Every structure is written in structure tokens, then in C-alpha cells.
Short mmCIF file of C-alpha atoms in Angstrom, two decimals:
data_model
loop_
_atom_site.label_atom_id
_atom_site.label_comp_id
_atom_site.label_asym_id
_atom_site.label_seq_id
_atom_site.Cartn_x
_atom_site.Cartn_y
_atom_site.Cartn_z
CA MET L 4 0.00 0.00 0.00
CA LYS L 5 1.07 3.58 -0.51
CA ILE L 6 -0.02 7.14 0.18
CA VAL L 7 -0.19 9.61 -2.71
CA VAL L 8 -0.59 13.27 -1.75
CA THR L 9 -0.77 15.93 -4.45
CA GLU L 10 1.11 19.19 -4.09
CA ALA L 11 -2.26 20.99 -3.92
CA ALA L 12 -3.31 18.81 -0.96
CA ALA L 13 0.05 19.31 0.76
CA SER L 14 -0.42 23.08 0.36
CA TRP L 15 -3.88 22.78 1.96
CA PHE L 16 -2.33 21.03 4.98
CA LYS L 17 0.30 23.77 5.28
CA ASN L 18 -2.09 26.71 4.86
CA ASP L 19 -5.40 25.52 6.35
CA PHE L 20 -4.24 22.89 8.84
CA SER L 21 -1.16 24.84 10.00
CA ILE L 22 1.36 22.13 9.20
CA ASP L 23 4.95 23.32 8.92
CA GLU L 24 7.81 21.68 7.08
CA ASN L 25 9.26 18.77 9.04
CA GLU L 26 5.91 18.13 10.78
CA LYS L 27 3.89 14.97 10.26
CA VAL L 28 0.28 14.14 9.39
CA LYS L 29 -1.10 10.81 10.56
CA PHE L 30 -4.02 9.16 8.73
CA TYR L 31 -6.02 6.73 10.88
CA ALA L 32 -9.29 4.82 11.20
CA ARG L 33 -12.05 6.60 13.15
CA ILE L 34 -15.01 4.84 14.66
CA TYR L 35 -18.32 6.19 13.33
CA GLY L 36 -18.75 7.62 9.89
CA SER L 37 -18.42 5.89 6.58
CA SER L 38 -15.91 5.28 3.84
CA PRO L 39 -15.82 3.37 0.55
CA VAL L 40 -13.54 0.73 2.13
CA GLN L 41 -14.97 0.18 5.64
CA GLU L 42 -18.53 0.36 6.87
CA ASN L 43 -18.97 2.28 10.16
CA PHE L 44 -15.42 3.69 10.01
CA ALA L 45 -14.12 6.90 8.48
CA LEU L 46 -10.69 8.25 7.67
CA GLY L 47 -9.26 10.70 10.17
CA PHE L 48 -6.08 12.74 10.18
CA ASP L 49 -4.19 14.70 12.78
CA LYS L 50 -0.91 16.49 13.33
CA GLU L 51 1.52 14.18 15.14
CA SER L 52 5.09 14.57 16.28
CA ASP L 53 6.44 11.03 16.07
CA PRO L 54 4.96 7.81 14.72
CA ASN L 55 4.75 4.79 17.01
CA ASN L 56 4.88 2.04 14.39
CA GLU L 57 4.92 3.64 10.97
CA ALA L 58 3.77 1.25 8.22
CA VAL L 59 3.55 3.58 5.22
CA ARG L 60 4.87 7.08 4.61
CA THR L 61 5.40 9.68 1.94
CA GLU L 62 6.81 13.17 1.97
CA VAL L 63 5.51 16.10 -0.08
CA ASN L 64 6.89 19.64 0.16
CA GLY L 65 8.66 18.87 3.43
CA VAL L 66 5.60 17.39 5.16
CA THR L 67 5.53 13.70 6.09
CA PHE L 68 2.24 11.82 5.73
CA TYR L 69 1.97 8.37 7.31
CA ILE L 70 -0.19 5.48 8.47
CA GLU L 71 0.69 3.35 11.48
CA ASP L 72 0.62 -0.46 11.52
CA GLU L 73 -2.51 -0.54 13.68
CA ASP L 74 -4.54 1.31 11.00
CA VAL L 75 -3.45 -0.54 7.85
CA TRP L 76 -6.50 -2.86 8.09
CA PHE L 77 -8.79 0.11 7.41
CA PHE L 78 -7.48 0.51 3.85
CA ASP L 79 -8.27 -3.11 2.92
CA GLY L 80 -5.38 -3.31 0.44
CA HIS L 81 -6.12 0.06 -1.17
CA ASP L 82 -3.70 2.92 -1.74
CA LEU L 83 -4.76 6.27 -0.30
CA HIS L 84 -4.85 9.19 -2.77
CA VAL L 85 -5.28 12.65 -1.25
CA ASP L 86 -6.05 15.67 -3.42
CA TYR L 87 -7.55 19.14 -3.03
CA ASP L 88 -10.72 20.24 -4.84
CA LYS L 89 -10.39 23.98 -5.42
CA ASP L 90 -14.05 24.45 -6.43
CA GLU L 91 -15.34 22.82 -3.23
CA ASP L 92 -12.41 24.11 -1.11
CA GLU L 93 -11.89 20.70 0.50
CA LEU L 94 -9.67 17.67 0.49
CA THR L 95 -10.69 14.58 -1.45
CA PHE L 96 -9.77 11.02 -0.54
CA ASP L 97 -9.74 8.19 -3.03
CA TYR L 98 -8.96 4.54 -2.38
CA LYS L 99 -7.38 2.63 -5.29
CA LYS L 100 -6.35 -1.01 -5.58
#
């Protein structure tokens, strides 16, 4: 599995989520909500300082994005693609096999 974050999405994290270079964003499974890959679970993200057990990571524009071992099950073998929709002014998440 891999994480793909576009430069537009990385810019959103820097500008709207106040992430600085050399900081990290953790993607994780949240109870409640919905997603195309898991019923009753949604994707969450948060600013984190250090991963506990990093399973997957990517870096875009100096920001590290990662998923820990304990949350890999959520993606059910899919890659996570994160982009920014300028018209809607929001992030988009796509799950691709």
C-alpha cells in the first residue's frame, strides 16, 4: 500500500491545517462515519510529532504523511490518494487497488 498526496493537498495542509515543514500528518481509522472501504469507520487525520509504528509514509513539500501499523487494516489493500478540490475548497480522498 502507498499514500499519494498531491502538491495541492500538501499546500492545503500547510495553509489551512497549519502544518509546517518537518511536521507529520497521521491518517487513521475513526469509529463512526463511513468510507468506501470500511462500513462504520471513516478516515481521520491529525498532526503528530512522532509515529509509534509507521507502516507507510510519503513526503511532499517537506511534510511527512503516514499510516501506522494498527490502521493498515482500514485501507483493505487500497492505496490512499489525497487531493484538493479547489471548487469545493476541500480535500478529497480516493482509495485505489
